[in-house]
Short mmCIF file of C-alpha atoms and ligand atoms in Angstrom, two decimals:
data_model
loop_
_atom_site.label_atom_id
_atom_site.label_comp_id
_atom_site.label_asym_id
_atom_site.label_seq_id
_atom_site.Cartn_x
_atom_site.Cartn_y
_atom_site.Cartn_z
CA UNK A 1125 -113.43 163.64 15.17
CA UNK A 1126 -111.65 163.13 11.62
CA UNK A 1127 -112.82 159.80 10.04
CA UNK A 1128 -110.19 157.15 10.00
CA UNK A 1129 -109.89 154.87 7.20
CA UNK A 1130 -107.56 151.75 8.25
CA UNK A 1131 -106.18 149.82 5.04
CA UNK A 1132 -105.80 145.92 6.17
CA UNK A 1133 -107.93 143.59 8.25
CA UNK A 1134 -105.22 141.21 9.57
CA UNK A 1135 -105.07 141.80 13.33
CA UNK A 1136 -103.07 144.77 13.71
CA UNK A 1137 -105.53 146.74 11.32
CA UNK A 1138 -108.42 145.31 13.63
CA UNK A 1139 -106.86 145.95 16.48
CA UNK A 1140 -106.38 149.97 15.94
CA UNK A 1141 -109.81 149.88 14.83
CA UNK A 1142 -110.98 148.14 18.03
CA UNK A 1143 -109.24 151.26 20.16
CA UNK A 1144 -110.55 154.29 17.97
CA UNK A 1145 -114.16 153.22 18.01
CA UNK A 1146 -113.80 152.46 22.08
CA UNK A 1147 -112.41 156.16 22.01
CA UNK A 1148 -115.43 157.15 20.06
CA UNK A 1149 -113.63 157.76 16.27
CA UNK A 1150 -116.00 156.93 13.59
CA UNK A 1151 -113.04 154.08 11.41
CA UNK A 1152 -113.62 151.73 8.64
CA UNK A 1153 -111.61 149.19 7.98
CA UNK A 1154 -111.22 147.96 3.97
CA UNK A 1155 -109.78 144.61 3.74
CA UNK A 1156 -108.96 143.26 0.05
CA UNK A 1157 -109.62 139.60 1.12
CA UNK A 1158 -111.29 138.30 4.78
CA UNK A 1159 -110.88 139.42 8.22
CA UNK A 1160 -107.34 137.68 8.81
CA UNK A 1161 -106.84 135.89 6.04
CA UNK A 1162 -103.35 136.14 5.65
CA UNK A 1163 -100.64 136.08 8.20
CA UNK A 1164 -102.78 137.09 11.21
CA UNK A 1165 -104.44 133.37 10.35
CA UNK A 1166 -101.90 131.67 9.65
CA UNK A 1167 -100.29 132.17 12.59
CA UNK A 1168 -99.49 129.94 16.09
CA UNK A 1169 -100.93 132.42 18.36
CA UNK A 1170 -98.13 131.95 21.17
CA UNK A 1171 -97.70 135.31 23.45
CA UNK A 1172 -94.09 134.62 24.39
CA UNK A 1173 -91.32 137.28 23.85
CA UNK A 1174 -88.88 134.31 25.34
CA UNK A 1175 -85.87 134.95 23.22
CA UNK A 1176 -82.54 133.69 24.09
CA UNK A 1177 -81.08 136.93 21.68
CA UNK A 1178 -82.89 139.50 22.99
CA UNK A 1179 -83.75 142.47 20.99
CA UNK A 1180 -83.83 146.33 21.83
CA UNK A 1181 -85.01 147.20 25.52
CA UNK A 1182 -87.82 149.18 23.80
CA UNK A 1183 -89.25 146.10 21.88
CA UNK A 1184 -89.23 144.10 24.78
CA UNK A 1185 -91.18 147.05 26.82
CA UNK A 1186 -93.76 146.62 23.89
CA UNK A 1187 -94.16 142.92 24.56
CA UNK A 1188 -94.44 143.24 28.33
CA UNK A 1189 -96.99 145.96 27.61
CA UNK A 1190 -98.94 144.08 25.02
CA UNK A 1191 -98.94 140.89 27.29
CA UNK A 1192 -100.40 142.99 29.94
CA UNK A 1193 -103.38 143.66 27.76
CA UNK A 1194 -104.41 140.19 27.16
CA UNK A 1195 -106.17 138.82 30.25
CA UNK A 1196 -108.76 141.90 29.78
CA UNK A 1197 -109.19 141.75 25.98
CA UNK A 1198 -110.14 138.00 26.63
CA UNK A 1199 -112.24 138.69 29.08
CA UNK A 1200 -114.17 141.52 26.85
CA UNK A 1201 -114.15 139.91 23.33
CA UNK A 1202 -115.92 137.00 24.12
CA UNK A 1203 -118.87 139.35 26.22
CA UNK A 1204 -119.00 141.48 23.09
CA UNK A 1205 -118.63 139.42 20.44
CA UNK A 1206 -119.48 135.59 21.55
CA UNK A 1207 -116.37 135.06 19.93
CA UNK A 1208 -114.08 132.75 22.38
CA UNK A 1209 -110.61 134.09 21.16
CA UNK A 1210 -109.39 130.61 23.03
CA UNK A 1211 -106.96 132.45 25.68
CA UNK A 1212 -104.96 129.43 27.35
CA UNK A 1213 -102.13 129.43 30.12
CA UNK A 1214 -100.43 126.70 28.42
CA UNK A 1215 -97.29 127.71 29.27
CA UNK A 1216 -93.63 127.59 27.55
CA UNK A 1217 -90.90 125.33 27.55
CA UNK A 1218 -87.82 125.68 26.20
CA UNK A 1219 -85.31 122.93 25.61
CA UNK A 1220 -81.86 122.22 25.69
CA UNK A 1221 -80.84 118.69 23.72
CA UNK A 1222 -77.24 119.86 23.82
CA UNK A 1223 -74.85 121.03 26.15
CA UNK A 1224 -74.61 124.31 23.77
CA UNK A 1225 -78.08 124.36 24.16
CA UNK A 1226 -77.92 124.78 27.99
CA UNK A 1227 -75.19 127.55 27.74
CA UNK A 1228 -77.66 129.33 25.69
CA UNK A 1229 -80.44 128.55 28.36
CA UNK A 1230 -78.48 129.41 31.31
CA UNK A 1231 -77.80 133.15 29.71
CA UNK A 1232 -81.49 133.25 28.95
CA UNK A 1233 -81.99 132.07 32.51
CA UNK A 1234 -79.76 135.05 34.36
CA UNK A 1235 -81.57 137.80 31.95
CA UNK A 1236 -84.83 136.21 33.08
CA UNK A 1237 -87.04 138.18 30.32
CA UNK A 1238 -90.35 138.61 31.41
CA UNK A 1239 -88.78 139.67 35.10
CA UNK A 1240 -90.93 137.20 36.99
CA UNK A 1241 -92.24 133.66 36.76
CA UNK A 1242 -89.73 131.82 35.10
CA UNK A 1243 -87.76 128.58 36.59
CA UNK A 1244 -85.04 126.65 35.05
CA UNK A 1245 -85.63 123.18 35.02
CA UNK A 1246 -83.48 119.65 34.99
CA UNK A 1247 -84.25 116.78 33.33
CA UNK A 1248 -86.41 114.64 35.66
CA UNK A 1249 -88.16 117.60 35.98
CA UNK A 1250 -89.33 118.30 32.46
CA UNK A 1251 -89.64 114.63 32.39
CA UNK A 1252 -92.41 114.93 35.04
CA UNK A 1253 -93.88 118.27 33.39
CA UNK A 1254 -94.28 116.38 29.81
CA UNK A 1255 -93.30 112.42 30.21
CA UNK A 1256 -93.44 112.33 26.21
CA UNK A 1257 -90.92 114.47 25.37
CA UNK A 1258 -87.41 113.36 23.89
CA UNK A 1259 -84.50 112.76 26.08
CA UNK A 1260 -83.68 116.60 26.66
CA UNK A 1261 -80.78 118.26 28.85
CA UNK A 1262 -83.28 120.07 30.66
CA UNK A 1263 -84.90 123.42 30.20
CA UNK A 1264 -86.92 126.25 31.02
CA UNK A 1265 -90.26 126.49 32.42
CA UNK A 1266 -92.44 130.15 31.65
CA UNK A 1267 -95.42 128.78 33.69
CA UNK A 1268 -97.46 131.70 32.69
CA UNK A 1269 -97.34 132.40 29.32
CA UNK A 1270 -100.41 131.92 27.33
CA UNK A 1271 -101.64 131.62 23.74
CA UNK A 1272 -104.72 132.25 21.80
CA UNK A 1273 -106.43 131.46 18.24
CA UNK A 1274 -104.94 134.42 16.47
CA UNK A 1275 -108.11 133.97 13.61
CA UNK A 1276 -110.64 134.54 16.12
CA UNK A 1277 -108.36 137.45 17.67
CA UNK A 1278 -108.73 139.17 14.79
CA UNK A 1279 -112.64 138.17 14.18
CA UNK A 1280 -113.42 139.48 17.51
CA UNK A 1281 -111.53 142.54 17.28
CA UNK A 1282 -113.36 143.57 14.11
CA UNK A 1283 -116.67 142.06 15.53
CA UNK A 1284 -116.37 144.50 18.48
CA UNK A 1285 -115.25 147.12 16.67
CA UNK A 1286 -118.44 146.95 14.48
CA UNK A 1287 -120.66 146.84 17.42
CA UNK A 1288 -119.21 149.91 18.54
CA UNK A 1289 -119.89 151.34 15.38
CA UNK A 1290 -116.82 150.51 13.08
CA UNK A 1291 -117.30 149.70 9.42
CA UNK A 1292 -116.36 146.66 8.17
CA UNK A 1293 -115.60 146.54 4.04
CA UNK A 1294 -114.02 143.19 3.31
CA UNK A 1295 -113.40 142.14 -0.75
CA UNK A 1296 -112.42 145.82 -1.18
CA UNK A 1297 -108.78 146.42 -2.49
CA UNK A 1298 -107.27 149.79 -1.84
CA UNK A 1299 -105.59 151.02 -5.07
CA UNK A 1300 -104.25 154.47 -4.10
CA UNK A 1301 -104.45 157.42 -2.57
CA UNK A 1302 -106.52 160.64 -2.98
CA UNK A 1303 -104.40 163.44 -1.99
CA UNK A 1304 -104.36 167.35 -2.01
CA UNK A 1305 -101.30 168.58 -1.94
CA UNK A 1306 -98.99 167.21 1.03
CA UNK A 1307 -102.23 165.44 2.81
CA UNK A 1308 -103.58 162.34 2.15
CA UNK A 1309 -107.23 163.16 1.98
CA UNK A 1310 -108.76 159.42 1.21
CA UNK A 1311 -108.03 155.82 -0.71
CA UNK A 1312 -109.03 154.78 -3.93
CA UNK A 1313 -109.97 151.12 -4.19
CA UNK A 1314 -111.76 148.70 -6.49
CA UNK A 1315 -115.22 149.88 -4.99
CA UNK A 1316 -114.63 153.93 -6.02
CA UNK A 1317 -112.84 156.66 -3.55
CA UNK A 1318 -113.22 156.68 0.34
CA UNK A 1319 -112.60 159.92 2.14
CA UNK A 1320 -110.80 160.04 5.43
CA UNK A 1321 -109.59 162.79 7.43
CA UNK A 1322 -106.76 159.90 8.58
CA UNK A 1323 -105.28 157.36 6.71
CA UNK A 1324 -103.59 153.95 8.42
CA UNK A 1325 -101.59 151.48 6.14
CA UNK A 1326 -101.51 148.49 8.24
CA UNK A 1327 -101.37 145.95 5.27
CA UNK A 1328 -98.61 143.74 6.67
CA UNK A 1329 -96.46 142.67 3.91
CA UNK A 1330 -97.90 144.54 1.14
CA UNK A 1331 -97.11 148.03 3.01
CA UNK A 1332 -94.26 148.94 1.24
CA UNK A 1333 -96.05 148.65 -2.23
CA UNK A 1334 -98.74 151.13 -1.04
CA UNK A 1335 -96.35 153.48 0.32
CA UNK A 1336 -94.16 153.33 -3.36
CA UNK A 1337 -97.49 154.94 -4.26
CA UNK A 1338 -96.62 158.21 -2.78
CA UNK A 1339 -92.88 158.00 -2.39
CA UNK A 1340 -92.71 156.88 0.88
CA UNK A 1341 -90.09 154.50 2.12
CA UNK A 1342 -92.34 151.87 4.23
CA UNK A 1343 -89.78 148.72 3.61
CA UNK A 1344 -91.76 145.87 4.87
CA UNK A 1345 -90.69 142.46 3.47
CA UNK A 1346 -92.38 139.18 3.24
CA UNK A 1347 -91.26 136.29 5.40
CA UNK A 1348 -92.36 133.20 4.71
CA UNK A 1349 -93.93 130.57 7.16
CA UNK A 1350 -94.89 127.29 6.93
CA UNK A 1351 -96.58 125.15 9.14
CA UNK A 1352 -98.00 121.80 9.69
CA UNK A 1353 -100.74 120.70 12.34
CA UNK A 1354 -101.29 116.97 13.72
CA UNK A 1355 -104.92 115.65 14.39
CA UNK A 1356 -106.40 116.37 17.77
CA UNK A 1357 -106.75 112.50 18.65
CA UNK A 1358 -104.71 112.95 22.27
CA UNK A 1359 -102.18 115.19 22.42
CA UNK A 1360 -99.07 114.56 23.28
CA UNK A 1361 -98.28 117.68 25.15
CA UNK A 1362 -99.73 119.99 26.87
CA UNK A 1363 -96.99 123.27 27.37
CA UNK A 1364 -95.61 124.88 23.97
CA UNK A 1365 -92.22 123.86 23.40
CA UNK A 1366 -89.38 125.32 21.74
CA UNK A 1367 -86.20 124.17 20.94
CA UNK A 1368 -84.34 127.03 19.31
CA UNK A 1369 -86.85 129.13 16.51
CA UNK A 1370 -88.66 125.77 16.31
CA UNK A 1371 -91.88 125.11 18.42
CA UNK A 1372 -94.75 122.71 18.83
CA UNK A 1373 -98.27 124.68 19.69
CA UNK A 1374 -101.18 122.28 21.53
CA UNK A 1375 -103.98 124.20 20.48
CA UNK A 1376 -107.44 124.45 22.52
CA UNK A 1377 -109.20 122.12 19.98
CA UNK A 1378 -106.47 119.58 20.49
CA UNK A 1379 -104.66 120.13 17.26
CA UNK A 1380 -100.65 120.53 17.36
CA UNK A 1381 -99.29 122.84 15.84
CA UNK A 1382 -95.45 122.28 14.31
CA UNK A 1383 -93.77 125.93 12.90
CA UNK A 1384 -92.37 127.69 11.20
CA UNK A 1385 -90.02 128.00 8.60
CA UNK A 1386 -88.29 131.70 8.28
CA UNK A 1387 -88.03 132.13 4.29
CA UNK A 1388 -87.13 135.03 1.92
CA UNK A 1389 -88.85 134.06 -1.00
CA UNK A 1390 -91.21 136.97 -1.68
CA UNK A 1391 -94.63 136.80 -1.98
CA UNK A 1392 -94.66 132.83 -2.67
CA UNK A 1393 -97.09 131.99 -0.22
CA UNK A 1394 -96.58 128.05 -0.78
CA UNK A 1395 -95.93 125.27 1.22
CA UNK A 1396 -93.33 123.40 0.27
CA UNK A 1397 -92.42 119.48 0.67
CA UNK A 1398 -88.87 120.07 1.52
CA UNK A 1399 -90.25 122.84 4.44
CA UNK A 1400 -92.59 120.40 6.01
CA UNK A 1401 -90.22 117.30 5.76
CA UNK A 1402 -88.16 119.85 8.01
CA UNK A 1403 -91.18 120.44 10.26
CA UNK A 1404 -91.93 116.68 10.71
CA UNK A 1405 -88.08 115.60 11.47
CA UNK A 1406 -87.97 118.66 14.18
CA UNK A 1407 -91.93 117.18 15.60
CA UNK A 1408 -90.12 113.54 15.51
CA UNK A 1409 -86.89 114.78 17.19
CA UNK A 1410 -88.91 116.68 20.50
CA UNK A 1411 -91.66 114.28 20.86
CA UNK A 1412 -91.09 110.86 18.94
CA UNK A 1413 -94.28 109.55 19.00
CA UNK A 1414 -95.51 111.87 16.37
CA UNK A 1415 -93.11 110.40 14.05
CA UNK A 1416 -95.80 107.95 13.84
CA UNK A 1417 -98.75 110.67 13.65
CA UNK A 1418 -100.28 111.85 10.50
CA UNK A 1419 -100.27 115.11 9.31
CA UNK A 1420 -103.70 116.91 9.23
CA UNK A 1421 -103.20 119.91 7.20
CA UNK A 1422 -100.39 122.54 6.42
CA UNK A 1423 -100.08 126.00 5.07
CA UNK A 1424 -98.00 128.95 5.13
CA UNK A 1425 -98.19 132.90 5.85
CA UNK A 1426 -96.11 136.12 5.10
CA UNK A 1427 -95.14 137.72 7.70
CA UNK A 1428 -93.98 141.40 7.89
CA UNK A 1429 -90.50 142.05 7.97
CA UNK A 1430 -88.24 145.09 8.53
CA UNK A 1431 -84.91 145.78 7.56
CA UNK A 1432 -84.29 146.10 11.79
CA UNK A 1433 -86.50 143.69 13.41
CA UNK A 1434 -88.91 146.62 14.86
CA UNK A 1435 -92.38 147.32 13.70
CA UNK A 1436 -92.98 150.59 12.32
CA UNK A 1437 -95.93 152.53 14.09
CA UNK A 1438 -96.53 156.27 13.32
CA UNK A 1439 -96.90 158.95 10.80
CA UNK A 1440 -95.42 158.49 7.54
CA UNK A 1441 -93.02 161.57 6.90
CA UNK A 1442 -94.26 163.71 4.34
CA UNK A 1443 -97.59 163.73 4.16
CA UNK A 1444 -100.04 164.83 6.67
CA UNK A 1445 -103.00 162.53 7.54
CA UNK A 1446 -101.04 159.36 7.02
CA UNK A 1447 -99.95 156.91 9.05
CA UNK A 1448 -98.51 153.26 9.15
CA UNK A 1449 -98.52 149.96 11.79
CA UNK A 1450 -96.51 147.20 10.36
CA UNK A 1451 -93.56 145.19 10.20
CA UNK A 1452 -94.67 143.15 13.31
CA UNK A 1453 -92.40 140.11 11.48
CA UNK A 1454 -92.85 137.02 14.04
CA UNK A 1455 -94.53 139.05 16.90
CA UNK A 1456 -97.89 140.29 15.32
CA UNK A 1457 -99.82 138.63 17.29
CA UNK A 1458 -98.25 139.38 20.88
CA UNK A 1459 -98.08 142.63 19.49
CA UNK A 1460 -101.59 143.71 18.59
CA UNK A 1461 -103.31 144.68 21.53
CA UNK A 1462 -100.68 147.34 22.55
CA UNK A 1463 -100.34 148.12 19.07
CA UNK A 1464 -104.12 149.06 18.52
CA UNK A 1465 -103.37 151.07 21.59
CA UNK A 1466 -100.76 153.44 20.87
CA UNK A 1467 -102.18 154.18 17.42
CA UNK A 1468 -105.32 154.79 18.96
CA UNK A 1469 -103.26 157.18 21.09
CA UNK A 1470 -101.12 158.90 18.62
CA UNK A 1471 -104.39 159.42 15.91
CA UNK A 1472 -106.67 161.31 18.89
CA UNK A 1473 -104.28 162.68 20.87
CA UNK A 1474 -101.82 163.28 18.66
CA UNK A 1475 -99.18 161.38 20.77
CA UNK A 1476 -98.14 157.67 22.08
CA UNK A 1477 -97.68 156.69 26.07
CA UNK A 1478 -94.16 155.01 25.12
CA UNK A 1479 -91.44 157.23 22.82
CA UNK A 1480 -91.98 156.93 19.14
CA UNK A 1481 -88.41 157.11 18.56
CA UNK A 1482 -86.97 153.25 17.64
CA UNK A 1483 -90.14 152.48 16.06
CA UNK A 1484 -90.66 155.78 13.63
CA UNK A 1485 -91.14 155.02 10.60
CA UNK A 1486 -89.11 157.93 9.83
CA UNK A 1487 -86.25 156.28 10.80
CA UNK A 1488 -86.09 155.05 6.52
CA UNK A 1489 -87.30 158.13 5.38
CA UNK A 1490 -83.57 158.62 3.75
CA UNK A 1491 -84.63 156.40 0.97
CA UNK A 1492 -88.10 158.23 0.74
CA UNK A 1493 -89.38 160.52 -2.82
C1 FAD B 1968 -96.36 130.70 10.22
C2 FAD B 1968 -96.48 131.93 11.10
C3 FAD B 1968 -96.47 131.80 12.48
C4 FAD B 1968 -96.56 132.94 13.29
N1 FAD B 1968 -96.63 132.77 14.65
C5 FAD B 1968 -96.75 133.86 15.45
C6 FAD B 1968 -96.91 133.69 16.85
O1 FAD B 1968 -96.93 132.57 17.35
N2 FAD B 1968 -97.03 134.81 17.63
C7 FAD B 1968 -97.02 136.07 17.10
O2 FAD B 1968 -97.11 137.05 17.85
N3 FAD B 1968 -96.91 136.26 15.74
C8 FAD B 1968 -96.77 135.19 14.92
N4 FAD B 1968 -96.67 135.34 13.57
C9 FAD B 1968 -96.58 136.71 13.03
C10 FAD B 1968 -97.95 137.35 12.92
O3 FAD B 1968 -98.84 136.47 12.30
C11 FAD B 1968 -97.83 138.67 12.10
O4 FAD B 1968 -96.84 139.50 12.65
C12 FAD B 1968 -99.17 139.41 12.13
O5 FAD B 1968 -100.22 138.57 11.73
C13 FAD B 1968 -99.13 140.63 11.22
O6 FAD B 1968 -100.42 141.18 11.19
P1 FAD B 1968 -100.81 142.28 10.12
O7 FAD B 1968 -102.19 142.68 10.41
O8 FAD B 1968 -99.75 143.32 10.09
O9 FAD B 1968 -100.67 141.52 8.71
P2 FAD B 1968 -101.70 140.54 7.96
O10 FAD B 1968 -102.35 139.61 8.88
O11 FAD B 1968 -100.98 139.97 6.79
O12 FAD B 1968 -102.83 141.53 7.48
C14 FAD B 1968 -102.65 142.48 6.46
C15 FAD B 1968 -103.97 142.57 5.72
O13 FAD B 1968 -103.90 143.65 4.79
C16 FAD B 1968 -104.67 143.28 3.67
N5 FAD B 1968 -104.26 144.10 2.54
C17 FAD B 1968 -103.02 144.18 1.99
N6 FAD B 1968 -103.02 145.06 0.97
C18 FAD B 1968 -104.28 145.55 0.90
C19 FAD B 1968 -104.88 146.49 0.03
N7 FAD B 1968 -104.21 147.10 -0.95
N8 FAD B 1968 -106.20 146.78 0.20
C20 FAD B 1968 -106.91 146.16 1.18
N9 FAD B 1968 -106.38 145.25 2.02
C21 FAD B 1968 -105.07 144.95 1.88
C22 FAD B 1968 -104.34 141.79 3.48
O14 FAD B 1968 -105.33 141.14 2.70
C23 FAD B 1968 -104.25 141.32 4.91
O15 FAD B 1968 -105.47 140.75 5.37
C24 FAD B 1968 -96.63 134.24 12.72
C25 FAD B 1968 -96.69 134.36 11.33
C26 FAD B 1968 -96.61 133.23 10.52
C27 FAD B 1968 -96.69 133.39 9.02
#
């Protein structure tokens, strides 16, 4: 079997590499910085495709089938890794504070999204479920949805890749690429060429600059995040919330999470005051004690964007022996498991188990060489 060089540690580059070496395909991964270290770890780690605008059917197969994967990688990682990837049922609430806001839930409601396990709820009753929130107009209640630590997804991913006999090259910055004539036959990077019989871009936001390198239209954008976290003294809650794009994240240590801000701003990965003044006022508004709380640390991520809101997973058109998996924008995370899969799929059997078509990366190839 070909090797397979995989350009990007975040999760989605550790999660293909997790599937080819369970299938057996010798894969390195070269990662410029650490093993997520950029959006993958910056990221809330909630597994909720809970939209009230929903997007294509075939996305929302994707996050059915990547939720699906979950309870099984959680069980494995931590037996192969020690790594506890901190898999919790906290469940999801979403609010309404307005009567707009309960049109909005009632539509959600009637297209129930995941197709099971979902409950709208009134006020006393989300007054029972979390006695600290805000005065609300009710809500919805996904009892089963679940989050994890999306750092140590991505640590054990790599981890278990490695024991299966993955190599792991962090601090090594891929450059270019070695070709002969329409095949890419390897990367050059700041440590000297690497040959591969298969080449995967999966380097989030900074895909479409490695795919100017040979012509190839891969237009990922960067989407800036910020985020804040309270101390873990007692939380406050204990479901994620959302109100709108806005959530609040009770992590397993006991740390809430407040996110994120949706910013075009290139690659200015910066936090900035007038971003987490936004962040506190939307904490404040939900649950009002934390008006009071301080803030324990902030930060911010980039995550992939596409010009149509789908990741793009497949060969690159053009050259043989490359492919791409990117543009996961705010559903990375959710997204990784089945992601990993179908990659896995496409590079040793040469195709995937759901239709290529919405998420081919040939679908920009117009703007390609
Ligand atoms: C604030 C915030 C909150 C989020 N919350 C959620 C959430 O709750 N749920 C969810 O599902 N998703 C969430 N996301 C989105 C999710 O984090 C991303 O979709 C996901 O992490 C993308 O993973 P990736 O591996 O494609 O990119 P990244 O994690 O950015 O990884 C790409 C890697 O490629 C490396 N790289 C780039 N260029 C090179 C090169 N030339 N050579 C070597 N290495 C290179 C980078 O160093 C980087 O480590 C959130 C994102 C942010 C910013």
């Amino acid at each position: 079997m070909a090797d397979v060089v995989i350009v990007g540690g975040g999760v989605i580059g550790c999660s293909i590499a997790y599937h080819l070496a369970e299938a057996g395909v010798p894969v390195t991964i070269l990662e410029r910085g650490e093993i997520g270290g950029e959006a993958s770890g910056a990221s809330a780690g909630i597994l909720a495709p809970v939209e009230v605008s929903p997007g294509p059917d075939a996305l929302h197969e994707l996050y059915l089938a990547s939720l699906r994967l979950f309870p099984s990688l959680a069980d494995r990682l931590p037996e192969e890794t020690g790594i506890d990837i901190e898999y919790l049922r906290s469940g999801v609430l979403r609010l309404a504070l307005s009567d707009a806001d309960v049109d909005e839930l009632r539509a959600l409601a009637e297209r129930e999204p995941l197709g099971q396990g979902m409950e709208r709820v009134d006020r006393d009753a989300l007054r029972r479920l979390e006695p600290r929130l805000a005065s609300t107009c009710g809500g919805v209640h996904f009892p089963d949805l679940c989050q994890v630590n999306p750092h140590r997804l991505a640590q054990a991913l790599a981890q278990a890749a490695v024991a299966r006999g993955a190599a792991l090259r962090q601090g090594v910055t891929v450059r270019g690429f070695v070709t002969s004539s329409a095949r890419v036959t390897g990367v050059r990077t700041s440590e000297g060429r690497v040959t591969a019989g298969q080449v995967v871009i999966a380097a989030g936001s900074w895909t479409a600059a490695l795919g100017r390198r040979l012509g190839a239209n891969l237009p990922v954008r960067p989407m800036r995040g910020q985020m804040l976290a309270f101390p873990n003294f007692s939380s406050p809650i204990r479901h994620i919330v959302f109100w709108h794009d806005a959530y609040l994240v009770p992590k397993a240590n006991g740390f809430i999470f407040a996110g994120s801000t949706v910013e075009d701003v290139g690659f200015r990965r910066n936090t900035t005051a007038k971003g987490l003044a936004g962040l506190r006022r939307m904490a404040a508004t939900l649950v009002p004690s934390l008006a009071y709380s301080e803030v324990s640390s902030d930060w911010a991520g980039l995550r992939p964007g596409s010009p149509d809101g789908l990741p793009m997973l497949g060969p690159v058109p053009g050259w043989e022996g490359l492919s791409v998996a990117s543009g996961h924008f705010r559903k990375g995370i959710l997204l990784a498991p089945i992601t990993g899969r179908l990659m896995a799929q496409l590079l040793t059997e040469g195709r995937m188990e759901v239709s290529l078509g919405p998420f081919s990366p040939s679908r920009f190839a117009a703007g390609a060489r």
